[in-house]
mmCIF file of C-alpha atoms in Angstrom:
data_model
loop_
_atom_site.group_PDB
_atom_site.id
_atom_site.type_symbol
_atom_site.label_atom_id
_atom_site.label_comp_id
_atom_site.label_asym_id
_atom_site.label_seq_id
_atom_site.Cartn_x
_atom_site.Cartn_y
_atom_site.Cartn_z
ATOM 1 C CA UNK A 1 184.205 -10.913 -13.429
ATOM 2 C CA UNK A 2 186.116 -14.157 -12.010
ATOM 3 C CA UNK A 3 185.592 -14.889 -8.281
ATOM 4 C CA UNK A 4 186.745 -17.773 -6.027
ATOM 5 C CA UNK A 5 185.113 -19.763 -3.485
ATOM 6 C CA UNK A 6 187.555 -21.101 -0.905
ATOM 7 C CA UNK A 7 186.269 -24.841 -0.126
ATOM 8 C CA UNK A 8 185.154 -24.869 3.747
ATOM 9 C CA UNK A 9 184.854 -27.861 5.513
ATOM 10 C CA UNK A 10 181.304 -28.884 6.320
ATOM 11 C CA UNK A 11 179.471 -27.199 9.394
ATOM 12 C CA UNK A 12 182.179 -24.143 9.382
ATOM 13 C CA UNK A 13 180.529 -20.733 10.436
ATOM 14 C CA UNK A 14 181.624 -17.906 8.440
ATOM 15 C CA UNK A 15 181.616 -14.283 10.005
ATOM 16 C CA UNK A 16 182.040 -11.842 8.205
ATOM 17 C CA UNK A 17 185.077 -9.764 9.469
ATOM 18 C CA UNK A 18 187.721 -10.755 12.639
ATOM 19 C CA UNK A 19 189.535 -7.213 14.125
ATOM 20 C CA UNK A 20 192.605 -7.947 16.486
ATOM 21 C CA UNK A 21 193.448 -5.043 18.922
ATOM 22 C CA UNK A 22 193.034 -4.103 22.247
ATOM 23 C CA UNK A 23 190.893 -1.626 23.598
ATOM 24 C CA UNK A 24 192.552 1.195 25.516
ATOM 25 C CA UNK A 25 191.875 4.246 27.680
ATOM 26 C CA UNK A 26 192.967 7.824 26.136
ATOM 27 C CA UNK A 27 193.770 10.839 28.413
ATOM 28 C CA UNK A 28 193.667 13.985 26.524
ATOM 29 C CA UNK A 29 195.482 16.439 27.910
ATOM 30 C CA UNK A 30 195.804 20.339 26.583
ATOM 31 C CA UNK A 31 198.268 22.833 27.893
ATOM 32 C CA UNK A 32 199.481 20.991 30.603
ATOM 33 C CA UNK A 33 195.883 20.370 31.664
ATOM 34 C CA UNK A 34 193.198 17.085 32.409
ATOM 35 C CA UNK A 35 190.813 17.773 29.753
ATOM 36 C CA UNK A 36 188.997 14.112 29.308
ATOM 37 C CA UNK A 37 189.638 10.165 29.597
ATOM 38 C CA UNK A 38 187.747 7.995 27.239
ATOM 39 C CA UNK A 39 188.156 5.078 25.518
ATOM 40 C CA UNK A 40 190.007 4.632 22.395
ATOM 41 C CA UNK A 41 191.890 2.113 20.329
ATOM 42 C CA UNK A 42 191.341 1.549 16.676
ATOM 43 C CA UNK A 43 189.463 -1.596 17.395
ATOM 44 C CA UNK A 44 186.598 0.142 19.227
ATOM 45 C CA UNK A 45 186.040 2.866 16.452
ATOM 46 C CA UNK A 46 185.719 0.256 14.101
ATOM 47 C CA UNK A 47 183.608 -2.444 15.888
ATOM 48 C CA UNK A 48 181.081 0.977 16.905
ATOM 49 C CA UNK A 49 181.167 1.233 12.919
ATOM 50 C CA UNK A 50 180.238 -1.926 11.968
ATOM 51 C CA UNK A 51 178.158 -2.492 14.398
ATOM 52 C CA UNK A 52 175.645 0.808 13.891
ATOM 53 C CA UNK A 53 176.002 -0.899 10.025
ATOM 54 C CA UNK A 54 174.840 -4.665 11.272
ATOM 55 C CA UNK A 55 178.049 -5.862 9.762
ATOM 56 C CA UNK A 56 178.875 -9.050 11.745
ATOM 57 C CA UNK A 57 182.030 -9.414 13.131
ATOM 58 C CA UNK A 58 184.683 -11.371 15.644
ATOM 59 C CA UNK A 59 187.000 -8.603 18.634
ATOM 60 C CA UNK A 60 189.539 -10.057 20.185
ATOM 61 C CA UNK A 61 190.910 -7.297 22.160
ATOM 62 C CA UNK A 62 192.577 -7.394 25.923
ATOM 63 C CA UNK A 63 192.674 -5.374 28.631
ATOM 64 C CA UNK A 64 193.778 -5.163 32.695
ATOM 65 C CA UNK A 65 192.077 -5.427 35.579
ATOM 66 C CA UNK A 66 191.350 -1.264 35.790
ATOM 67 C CA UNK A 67 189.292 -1.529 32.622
ATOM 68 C CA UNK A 68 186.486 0.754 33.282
ATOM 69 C CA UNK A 69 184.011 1.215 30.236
ATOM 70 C CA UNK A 70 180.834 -0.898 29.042
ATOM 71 C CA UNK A 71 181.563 -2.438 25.484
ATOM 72 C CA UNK A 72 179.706 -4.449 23.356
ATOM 73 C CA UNK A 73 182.074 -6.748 22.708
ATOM 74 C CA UNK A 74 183.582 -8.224 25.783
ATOM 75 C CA UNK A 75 187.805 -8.544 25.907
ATOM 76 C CA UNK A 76 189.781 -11.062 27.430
ATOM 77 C CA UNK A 77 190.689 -9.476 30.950
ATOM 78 C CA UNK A 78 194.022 -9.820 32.158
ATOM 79 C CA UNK A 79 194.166 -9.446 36.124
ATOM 80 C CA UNK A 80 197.783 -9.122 36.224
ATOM 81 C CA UNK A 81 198.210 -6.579 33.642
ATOM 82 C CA UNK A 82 197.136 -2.974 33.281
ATOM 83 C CA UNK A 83 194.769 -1.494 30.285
ATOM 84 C CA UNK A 84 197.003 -0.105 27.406
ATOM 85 C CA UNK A 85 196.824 3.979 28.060
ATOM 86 C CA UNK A 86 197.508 6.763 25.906
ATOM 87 C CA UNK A 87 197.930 9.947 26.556
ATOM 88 C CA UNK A 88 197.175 12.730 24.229
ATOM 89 C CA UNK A 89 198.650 15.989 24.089
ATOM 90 C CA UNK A 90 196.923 19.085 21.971
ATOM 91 C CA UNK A 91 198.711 21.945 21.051
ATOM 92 C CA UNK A 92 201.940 21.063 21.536
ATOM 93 C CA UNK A 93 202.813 24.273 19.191
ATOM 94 C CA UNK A 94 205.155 24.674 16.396
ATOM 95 C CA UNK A 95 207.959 21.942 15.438
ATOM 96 C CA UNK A 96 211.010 22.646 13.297
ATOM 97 C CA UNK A 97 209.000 21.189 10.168
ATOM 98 C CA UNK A 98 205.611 21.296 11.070
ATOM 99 C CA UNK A 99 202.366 22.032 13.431
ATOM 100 C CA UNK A 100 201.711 19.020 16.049
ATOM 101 C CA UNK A 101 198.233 18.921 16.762
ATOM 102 C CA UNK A 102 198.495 16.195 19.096
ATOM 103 C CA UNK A 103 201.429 14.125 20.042
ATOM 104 C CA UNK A 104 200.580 10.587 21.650
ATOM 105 C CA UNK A 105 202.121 9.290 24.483
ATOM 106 C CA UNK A 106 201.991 5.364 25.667
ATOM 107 C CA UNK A 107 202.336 5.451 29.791
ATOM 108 C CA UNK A 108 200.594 1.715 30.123
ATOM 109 C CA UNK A 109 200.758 -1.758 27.838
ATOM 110 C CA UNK A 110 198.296 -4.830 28.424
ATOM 111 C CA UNK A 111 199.657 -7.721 27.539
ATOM 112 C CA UNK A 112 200.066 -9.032 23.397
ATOM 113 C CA UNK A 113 197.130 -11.031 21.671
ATOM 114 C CA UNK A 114 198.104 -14.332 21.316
ATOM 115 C CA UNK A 115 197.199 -16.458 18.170
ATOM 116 C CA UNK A 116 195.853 -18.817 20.639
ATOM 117 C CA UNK A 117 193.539 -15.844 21.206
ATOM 118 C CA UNK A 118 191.800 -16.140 18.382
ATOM 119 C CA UNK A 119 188.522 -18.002 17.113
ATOM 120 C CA UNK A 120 189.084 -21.382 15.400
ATOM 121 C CA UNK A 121 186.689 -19.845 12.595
ATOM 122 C CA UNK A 122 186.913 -18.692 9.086
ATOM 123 C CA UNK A 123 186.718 -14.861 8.320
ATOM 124 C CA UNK A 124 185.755 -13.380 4.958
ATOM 125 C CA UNK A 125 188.542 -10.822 6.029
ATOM 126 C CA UNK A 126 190.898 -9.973 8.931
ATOM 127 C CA UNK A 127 191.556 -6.424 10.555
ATOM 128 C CA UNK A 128 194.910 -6.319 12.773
ATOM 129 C CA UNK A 129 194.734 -2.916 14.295
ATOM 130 C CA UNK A 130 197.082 -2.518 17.220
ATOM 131 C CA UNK A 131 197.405 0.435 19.170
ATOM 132 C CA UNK A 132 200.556 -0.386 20.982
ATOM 133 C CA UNK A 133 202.339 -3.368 19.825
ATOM 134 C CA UNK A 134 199.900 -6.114 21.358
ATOM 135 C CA UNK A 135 199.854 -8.432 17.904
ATOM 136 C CA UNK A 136 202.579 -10.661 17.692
ATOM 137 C CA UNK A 137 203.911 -12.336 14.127
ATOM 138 C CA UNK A 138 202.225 -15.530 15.557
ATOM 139 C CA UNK A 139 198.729 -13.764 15.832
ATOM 140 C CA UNK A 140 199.228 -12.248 12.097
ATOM 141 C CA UNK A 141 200.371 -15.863 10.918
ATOM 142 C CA UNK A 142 196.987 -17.125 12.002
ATOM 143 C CA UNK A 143 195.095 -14.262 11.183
ATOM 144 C CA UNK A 144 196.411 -14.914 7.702
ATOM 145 C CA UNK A 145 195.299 -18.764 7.819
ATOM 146 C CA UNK A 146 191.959 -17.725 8.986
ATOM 147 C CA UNK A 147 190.909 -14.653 6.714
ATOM 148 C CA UNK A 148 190.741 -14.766 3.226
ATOM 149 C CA UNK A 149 192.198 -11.262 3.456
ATOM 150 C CA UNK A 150 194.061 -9.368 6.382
ATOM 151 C CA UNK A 151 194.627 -5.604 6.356
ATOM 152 C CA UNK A 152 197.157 -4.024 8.598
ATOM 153 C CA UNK A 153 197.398 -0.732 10.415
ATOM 154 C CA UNK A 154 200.970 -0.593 10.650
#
């Protein structure tokens, strides 16, 4: 087995994993009716993962002023902007080609993660997992220069 050790500059803190995505509030919704609101976003299922596992890890994640649940990992709050919402509609029925079990519907967008939002740190790897556009090319670019490896959820 070969393996490579990228040189670090002395006195640089390594964490273990960086995710990039905002949190965001889901409304799920079934036959026309208010069934639940909770929070969502790829970014919290995976930092509630890793963090019941002790992995260590870096969020950056925004949200608006009307943010309204208790995280773990604090975002950058935007007062100007509103929290990215979804809502979620079950049983939508039958399509042409297929059953829809839930179509998703963006009614709000906080504002983009900017590369400037990120730590000045080095990551053993990189998560960018957007729910609704918020990571720029600039954020990836420096996600790239700061992970050793960066998945996407396109």
């Amino acid at each position: 087995m070969v393996t490579t050790t990228i040189p670090q500059p002395p006195n640089t803190q390594i964490q273990s994993v960086l995710i990039v995505g905002n949190y965001c509030h889901d409304v799920l919704l079934q036959g026309g009716a208010f069934v639940a609101e909770t929070l969502g976003g790829a970014a919290t299922f995976i930092s509630n993962v890793f963090s019941a596992l002790f992995v260590s890890f870096h969020l950056t994640s925004k949200v608006g002023f009307d943010f309204r649940y208790p995280v773990n990992h604090d975002p950058i709050v935007i007062p100007t902007s509103k929290t990215t919402v979804f809502h979620a509609y079950f049983d939508q029925g039958h399509s042409e080609n297929a059953h829809q079990d839930r179509v998703l519907k963006r009614v709000e967008v906080c504002d983009p993660i900017n590369s400037s939002d990120l730590p000045d740190k080095r990551f053993v790897f990189g998560m960018a997992v957007g729910v609704g556009g918020e990571i720029l090319p600039a954020t990836l670019e420096k996600m790239v220069a700061i992970c050793d490896a960066v998945f996407v959820d396109v």
